[in-house]
mmCIF file of C-alpha atoms in Angstrom:
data_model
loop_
_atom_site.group_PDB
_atom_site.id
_atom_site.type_symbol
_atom_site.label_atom_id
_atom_site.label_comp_id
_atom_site.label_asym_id
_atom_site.label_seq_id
_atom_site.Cartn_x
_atom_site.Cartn_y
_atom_site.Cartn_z
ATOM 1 C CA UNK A 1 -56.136 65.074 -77.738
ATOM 2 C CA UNK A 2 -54.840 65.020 -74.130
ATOM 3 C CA UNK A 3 -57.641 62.191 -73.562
ATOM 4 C CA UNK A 4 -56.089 59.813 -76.312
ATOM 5 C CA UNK A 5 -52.633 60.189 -75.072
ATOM 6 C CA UNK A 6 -53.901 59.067 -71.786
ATOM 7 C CA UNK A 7 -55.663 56.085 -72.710
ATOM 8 C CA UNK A 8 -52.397 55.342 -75.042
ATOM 9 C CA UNK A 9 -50.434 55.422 -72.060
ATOM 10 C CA UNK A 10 -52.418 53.365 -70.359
ATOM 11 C CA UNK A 11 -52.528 50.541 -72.656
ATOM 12 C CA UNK A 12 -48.681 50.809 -72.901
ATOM 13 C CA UNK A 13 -48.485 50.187 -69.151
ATOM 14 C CA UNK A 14 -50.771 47.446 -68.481
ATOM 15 C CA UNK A 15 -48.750 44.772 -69.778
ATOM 16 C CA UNK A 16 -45.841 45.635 -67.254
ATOM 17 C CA UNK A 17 -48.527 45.724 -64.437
ATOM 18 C CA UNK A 18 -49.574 42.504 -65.303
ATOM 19 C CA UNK A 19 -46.128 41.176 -65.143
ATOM 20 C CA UNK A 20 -45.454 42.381 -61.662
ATOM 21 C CA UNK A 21 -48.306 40.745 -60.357
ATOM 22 C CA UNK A 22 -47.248 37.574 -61.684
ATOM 23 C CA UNK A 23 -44.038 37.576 -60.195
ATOM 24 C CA UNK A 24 -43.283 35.393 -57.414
ATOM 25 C CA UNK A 25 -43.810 36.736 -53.626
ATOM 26 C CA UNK A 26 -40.268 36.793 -51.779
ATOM 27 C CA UNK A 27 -39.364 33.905 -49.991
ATOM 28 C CA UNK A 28 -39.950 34.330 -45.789
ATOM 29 C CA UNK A 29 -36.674 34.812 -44.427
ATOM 30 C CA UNK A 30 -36.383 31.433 -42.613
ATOM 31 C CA UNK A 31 -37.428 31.305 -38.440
ATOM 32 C CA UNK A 32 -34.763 31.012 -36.210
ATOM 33 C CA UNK A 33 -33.843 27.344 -35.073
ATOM 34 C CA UNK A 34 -35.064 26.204 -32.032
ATOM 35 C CA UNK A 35 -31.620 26.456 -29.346
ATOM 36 C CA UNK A 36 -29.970 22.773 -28.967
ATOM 37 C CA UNK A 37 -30.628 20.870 -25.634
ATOM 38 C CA UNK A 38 -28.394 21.060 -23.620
ATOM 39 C CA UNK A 39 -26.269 17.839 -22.588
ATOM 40 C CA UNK A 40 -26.878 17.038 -18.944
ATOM 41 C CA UNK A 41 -24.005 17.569 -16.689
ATOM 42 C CA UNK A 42 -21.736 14.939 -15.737
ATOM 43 C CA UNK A 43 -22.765 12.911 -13.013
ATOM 44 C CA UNK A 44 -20.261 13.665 -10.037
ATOM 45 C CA UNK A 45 -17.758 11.185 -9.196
ATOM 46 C CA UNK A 46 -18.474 9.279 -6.071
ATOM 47 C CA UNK A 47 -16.157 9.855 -3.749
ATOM 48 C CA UNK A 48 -12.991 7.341 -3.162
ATOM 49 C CA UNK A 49 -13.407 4.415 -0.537
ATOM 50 C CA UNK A 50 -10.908 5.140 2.255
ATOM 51 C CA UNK A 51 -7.024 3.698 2.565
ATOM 52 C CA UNK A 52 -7.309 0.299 5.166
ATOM 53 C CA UNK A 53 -4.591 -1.520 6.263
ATOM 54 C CA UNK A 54 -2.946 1.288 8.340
ATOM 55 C CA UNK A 55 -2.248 -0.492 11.930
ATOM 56 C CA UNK A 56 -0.061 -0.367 15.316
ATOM 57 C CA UNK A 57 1.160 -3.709 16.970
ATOM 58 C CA UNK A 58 2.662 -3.669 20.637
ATOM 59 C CA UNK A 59 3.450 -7.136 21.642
ATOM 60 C CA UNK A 60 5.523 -9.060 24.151
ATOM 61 C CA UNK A 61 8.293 -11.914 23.395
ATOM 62 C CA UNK A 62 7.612 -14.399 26.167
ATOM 63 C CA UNK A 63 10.097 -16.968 24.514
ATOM 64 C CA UNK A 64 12.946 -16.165 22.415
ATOM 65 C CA UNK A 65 15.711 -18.173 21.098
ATOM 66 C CA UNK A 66 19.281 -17.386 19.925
ATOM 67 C CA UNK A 67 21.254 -19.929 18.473
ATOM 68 C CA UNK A 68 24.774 -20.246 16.852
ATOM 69 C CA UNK A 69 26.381 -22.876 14.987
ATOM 70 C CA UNK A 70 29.589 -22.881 13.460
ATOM 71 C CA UNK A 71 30.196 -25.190 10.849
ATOM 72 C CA UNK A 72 29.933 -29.240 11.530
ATOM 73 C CA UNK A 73 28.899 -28.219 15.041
ATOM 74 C CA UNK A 74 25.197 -29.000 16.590
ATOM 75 C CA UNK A 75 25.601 -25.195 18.369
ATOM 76 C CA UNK A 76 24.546 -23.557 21.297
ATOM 77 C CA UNK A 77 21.228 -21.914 22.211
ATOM 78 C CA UNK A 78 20.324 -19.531 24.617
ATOM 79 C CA UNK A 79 16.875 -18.487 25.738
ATOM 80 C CA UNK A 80 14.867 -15.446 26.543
ATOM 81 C CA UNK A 81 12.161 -12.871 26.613
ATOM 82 C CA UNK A 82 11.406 -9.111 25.352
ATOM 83 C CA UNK A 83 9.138 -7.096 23.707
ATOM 84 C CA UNK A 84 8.393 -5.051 20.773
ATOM 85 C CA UNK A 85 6.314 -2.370 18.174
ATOM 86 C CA UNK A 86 5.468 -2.546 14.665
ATOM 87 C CA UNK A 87 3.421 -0.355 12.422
ATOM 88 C CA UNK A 88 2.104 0.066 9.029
ATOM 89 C CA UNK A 89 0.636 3.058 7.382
ATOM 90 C CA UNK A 90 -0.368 3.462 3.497
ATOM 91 C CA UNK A 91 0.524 6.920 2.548
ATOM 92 C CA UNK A 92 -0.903 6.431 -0.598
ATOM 93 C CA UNK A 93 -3.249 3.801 -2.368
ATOM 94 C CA UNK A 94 -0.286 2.313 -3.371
ATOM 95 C CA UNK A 95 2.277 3.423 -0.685
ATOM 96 C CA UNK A 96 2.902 2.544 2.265
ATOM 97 C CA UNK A 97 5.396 3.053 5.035
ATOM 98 C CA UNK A 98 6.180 0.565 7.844
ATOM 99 C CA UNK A 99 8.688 0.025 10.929
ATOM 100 C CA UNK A 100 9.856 -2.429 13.439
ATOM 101 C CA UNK A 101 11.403 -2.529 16.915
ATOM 102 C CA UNK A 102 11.857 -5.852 19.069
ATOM 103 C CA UNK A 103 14.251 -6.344 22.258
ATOM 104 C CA UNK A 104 15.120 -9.415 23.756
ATOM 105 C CA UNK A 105 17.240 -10.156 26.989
ATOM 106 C CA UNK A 106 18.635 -13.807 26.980
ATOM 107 C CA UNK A 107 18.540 -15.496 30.904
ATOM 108 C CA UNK A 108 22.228 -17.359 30.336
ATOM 109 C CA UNK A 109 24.248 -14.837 28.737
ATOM 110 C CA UNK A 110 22.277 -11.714 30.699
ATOM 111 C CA UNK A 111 22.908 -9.924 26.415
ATOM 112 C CA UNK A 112 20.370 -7.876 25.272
ATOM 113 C CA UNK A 113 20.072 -8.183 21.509
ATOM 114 C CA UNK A 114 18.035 -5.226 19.685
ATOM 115 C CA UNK A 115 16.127 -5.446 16.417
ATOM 116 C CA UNK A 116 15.258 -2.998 14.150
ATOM 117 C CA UNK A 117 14.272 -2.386 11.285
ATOM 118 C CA UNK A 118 11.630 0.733 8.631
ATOM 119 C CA UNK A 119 11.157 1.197 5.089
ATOM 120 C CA UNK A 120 8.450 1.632 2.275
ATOM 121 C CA UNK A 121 6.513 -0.547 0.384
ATOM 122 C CA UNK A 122 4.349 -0.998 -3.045
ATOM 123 C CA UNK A 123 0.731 -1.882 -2.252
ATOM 124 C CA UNK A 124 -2.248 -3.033 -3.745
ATOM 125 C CA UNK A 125 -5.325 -3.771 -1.635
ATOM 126 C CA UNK A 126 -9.400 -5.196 -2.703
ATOM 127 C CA UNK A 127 -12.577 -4.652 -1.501
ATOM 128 C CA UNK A 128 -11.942 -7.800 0.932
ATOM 129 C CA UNK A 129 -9.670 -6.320 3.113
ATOM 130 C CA UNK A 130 -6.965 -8.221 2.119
ATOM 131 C CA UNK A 131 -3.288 -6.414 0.992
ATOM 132 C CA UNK A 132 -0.677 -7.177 -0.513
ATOM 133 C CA UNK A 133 2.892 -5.270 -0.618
ATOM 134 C CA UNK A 134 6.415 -5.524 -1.515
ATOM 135 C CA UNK A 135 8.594 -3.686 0.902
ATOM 136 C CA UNK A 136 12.143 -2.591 0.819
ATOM 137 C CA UNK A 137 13.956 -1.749 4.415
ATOM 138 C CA UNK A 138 16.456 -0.930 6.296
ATOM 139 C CA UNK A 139 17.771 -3.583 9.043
ATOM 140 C CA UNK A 140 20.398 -3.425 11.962
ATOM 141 C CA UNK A 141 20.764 -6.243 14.943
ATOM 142 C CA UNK A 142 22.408 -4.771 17.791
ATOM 143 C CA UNK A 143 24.038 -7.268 20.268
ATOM 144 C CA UNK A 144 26.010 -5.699 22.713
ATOM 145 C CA UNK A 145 29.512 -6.740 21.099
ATOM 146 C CA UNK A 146 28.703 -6.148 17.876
ATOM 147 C CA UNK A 147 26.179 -4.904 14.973
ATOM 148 C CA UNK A 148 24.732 -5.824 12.192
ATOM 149 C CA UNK A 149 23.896 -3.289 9.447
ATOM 150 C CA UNK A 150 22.062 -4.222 6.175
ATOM 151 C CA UNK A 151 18.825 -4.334 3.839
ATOM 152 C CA UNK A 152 15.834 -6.390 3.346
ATOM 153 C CA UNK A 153 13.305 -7.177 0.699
ATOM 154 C CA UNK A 154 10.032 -8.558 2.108
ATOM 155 C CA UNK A 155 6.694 -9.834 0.336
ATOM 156 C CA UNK A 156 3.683 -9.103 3.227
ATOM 157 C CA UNK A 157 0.160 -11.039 2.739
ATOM 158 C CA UNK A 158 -2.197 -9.253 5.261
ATOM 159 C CA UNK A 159 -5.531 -9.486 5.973
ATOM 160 C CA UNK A 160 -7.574 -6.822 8.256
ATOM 161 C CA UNK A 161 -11.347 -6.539 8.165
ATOM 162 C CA UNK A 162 -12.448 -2.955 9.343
ATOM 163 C CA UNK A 163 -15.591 -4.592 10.453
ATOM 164 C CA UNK A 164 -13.894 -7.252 13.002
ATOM 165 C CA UNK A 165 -13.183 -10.832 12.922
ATOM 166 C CA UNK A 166 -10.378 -13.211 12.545
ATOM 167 C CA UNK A 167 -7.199 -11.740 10.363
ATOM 168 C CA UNK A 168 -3.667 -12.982 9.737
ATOM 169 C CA UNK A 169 -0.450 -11.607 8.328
ATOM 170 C CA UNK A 170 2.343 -13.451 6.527
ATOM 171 C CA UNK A 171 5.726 -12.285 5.657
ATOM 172 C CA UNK A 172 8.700 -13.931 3.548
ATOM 173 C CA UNK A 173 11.867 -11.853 3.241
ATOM 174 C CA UNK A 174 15.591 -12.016 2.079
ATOM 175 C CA UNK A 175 18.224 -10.462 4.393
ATOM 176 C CA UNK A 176 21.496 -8.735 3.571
ATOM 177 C CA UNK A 177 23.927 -7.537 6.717
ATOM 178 C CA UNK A 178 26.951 -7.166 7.438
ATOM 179 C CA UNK A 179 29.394 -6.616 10.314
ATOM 180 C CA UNK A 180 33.170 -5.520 10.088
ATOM 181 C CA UNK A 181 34.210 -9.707 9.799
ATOM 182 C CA UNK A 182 32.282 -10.320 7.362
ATOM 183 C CA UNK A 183 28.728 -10.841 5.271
ATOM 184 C CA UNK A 184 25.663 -12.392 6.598
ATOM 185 C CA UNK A 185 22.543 -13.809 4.361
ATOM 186 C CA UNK A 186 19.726 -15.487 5.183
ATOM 187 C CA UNK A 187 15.954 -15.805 4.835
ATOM 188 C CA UNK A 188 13.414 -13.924 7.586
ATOM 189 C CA UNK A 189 9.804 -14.694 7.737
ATOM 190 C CA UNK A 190 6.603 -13.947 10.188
ATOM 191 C CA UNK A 191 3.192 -15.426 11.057
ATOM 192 C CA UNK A 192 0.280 -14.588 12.684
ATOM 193 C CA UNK A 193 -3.254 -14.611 13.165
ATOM 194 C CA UNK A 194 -5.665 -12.553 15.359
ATOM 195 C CA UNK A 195 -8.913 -11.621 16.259
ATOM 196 C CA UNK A 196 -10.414 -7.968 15.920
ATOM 197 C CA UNK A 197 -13.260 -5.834 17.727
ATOM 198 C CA UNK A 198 -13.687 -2.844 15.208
ATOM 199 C CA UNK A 199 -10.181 -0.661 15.801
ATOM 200 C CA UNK A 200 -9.139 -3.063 18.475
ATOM 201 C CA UNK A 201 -7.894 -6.822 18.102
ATOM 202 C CA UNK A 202 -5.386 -9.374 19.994
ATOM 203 C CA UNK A 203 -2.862 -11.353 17.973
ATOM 204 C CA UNK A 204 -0.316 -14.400 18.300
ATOM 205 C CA UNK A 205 2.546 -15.444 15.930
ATOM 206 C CA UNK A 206 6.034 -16.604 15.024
ATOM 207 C CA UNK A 207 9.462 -14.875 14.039
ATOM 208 C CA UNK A 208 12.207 -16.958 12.366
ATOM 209 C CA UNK A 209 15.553 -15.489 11.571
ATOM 210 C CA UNK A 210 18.404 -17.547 9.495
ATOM 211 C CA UNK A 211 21.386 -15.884 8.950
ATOM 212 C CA UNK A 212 24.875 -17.112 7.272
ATOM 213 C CA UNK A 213 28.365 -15.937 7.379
ATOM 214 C CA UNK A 214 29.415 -15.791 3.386
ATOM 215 C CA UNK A 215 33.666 -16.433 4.700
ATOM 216 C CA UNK A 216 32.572 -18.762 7.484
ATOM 217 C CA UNK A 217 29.819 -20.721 6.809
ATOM 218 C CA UNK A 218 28.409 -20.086 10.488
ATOM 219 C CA UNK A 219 24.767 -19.619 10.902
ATOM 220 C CA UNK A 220 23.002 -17.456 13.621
ATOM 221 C CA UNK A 221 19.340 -18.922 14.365
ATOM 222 C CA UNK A 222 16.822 -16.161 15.982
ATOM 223 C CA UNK A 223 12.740 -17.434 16.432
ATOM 224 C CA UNK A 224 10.753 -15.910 18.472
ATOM 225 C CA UNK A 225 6.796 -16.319 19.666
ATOM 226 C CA UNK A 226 4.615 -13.130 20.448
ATOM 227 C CA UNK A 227 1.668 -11.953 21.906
ATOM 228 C CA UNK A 228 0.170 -8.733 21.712
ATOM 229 C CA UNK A 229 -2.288 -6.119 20.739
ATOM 230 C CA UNK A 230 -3.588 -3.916 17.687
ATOM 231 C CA UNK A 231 -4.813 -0.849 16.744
ATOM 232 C CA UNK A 232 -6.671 -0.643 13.123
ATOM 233 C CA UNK A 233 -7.438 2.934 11.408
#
């Protein structure tokens, strides 16, 4: 009896048994992804070229010549000599500060007649060595009677190799002073050319001044010639 029950249980359970085997294995839990490469680091950025331009003139005035005309009238001129300073220096690739000092003494009147002048600029400079800039200053001409107080606008073309050779430097400007007779306009320009050595260099040009009275109609003439010497950094 207990040996039929057993082989009736039996057949009972084979057919689940059989069913379990045919079931499907479980699916392999997937392998872990292989990390991402990593992007390569940003190349470093090369380092900025250095600001050029930045320079230091001292110069003399052998000749200098002042002349006034009032209106209809040829004028008188009187002669002279002096000296003078000028510097530039670019604050920023686009900034740049400058000033100016020049005296004269005239032989036939024994004046001395003082000019001076500093303000800022907008820059923009190539690979050539050549700038450009647009300046803004402030201007005074000091005679020994009287003085001249005003504002000029200036476009500057210059052209400095660090690396020596010839350079130049033009300058075209608008003046705007005044005394307490009256108003005074005029145009103001500067040329020159010079040979450099590395930081050192030698240098001739030409100063014009033309001012007007605005109530007069008298003009005051200044031109000057210099020669001097420059420092480049």
């Amino acid at each position: 009896m207990e040996l039929s029950r057993l082989v009736l249980c039996g057949l009972l359970l084979a057919p689940l048994a059989a069913a379990a085997q045919d079931e499907p294995a479980a699916e392999e839990a997937p392998a872990d992804e292989a990390p991402a490469e990593e992007a390569p680091a940003e190349a470093e950025e090369e380092p900025s070229a250095p600001l050029t331009g930045h320079f230091f003139d001292a110069y003399s005035v052998p000749v200098s010549a002042y002349t006034v005309k009032p209106p209809g009238a040829l004028g008188a001129t009187t002669r002279g000599d002096g000296v003078g300073a000028r510097g530039m220096f670019r604050a920023f690739r686009w900034l740049a500060v400058a000033a100016e000092y020049t005296t004269r003494t005239f032989d036939d009147t024994d004046q001395d007649l003082t000019e001076t002048s500093a303000g800022f600029g907008i820059t923009a400079s190539n690979d050539n060595g050549d700038l450009a800039a647009l300046f803004l200053e402030m201007d005074t001409l000091d005679f020994e009677t009287t003085e001249l107080d005003g504002y000029s606008v200036h476009w500057r073309l210059i052209r400095q190799p660090s690396d020596g050779g010839f350079n130049y430097q033009g300058d075209i400007g608008y003046v705007f002073l005044q005394d307490d007779a009256e108003d005074l306009e005029g145009i103001e320009f500067t040329l020159g050319v010079g040979y450099g050595w590395g930081l050192f260099g030698l240098f001739a040009g030409w100063h014009y001044l033309d001012l007007e009275g605005q109530d007069s109609g008298a003009r005051a003439q200044l031109s000057d010639a210099r020669a001097g010497v420059r420092v480049s950094f």
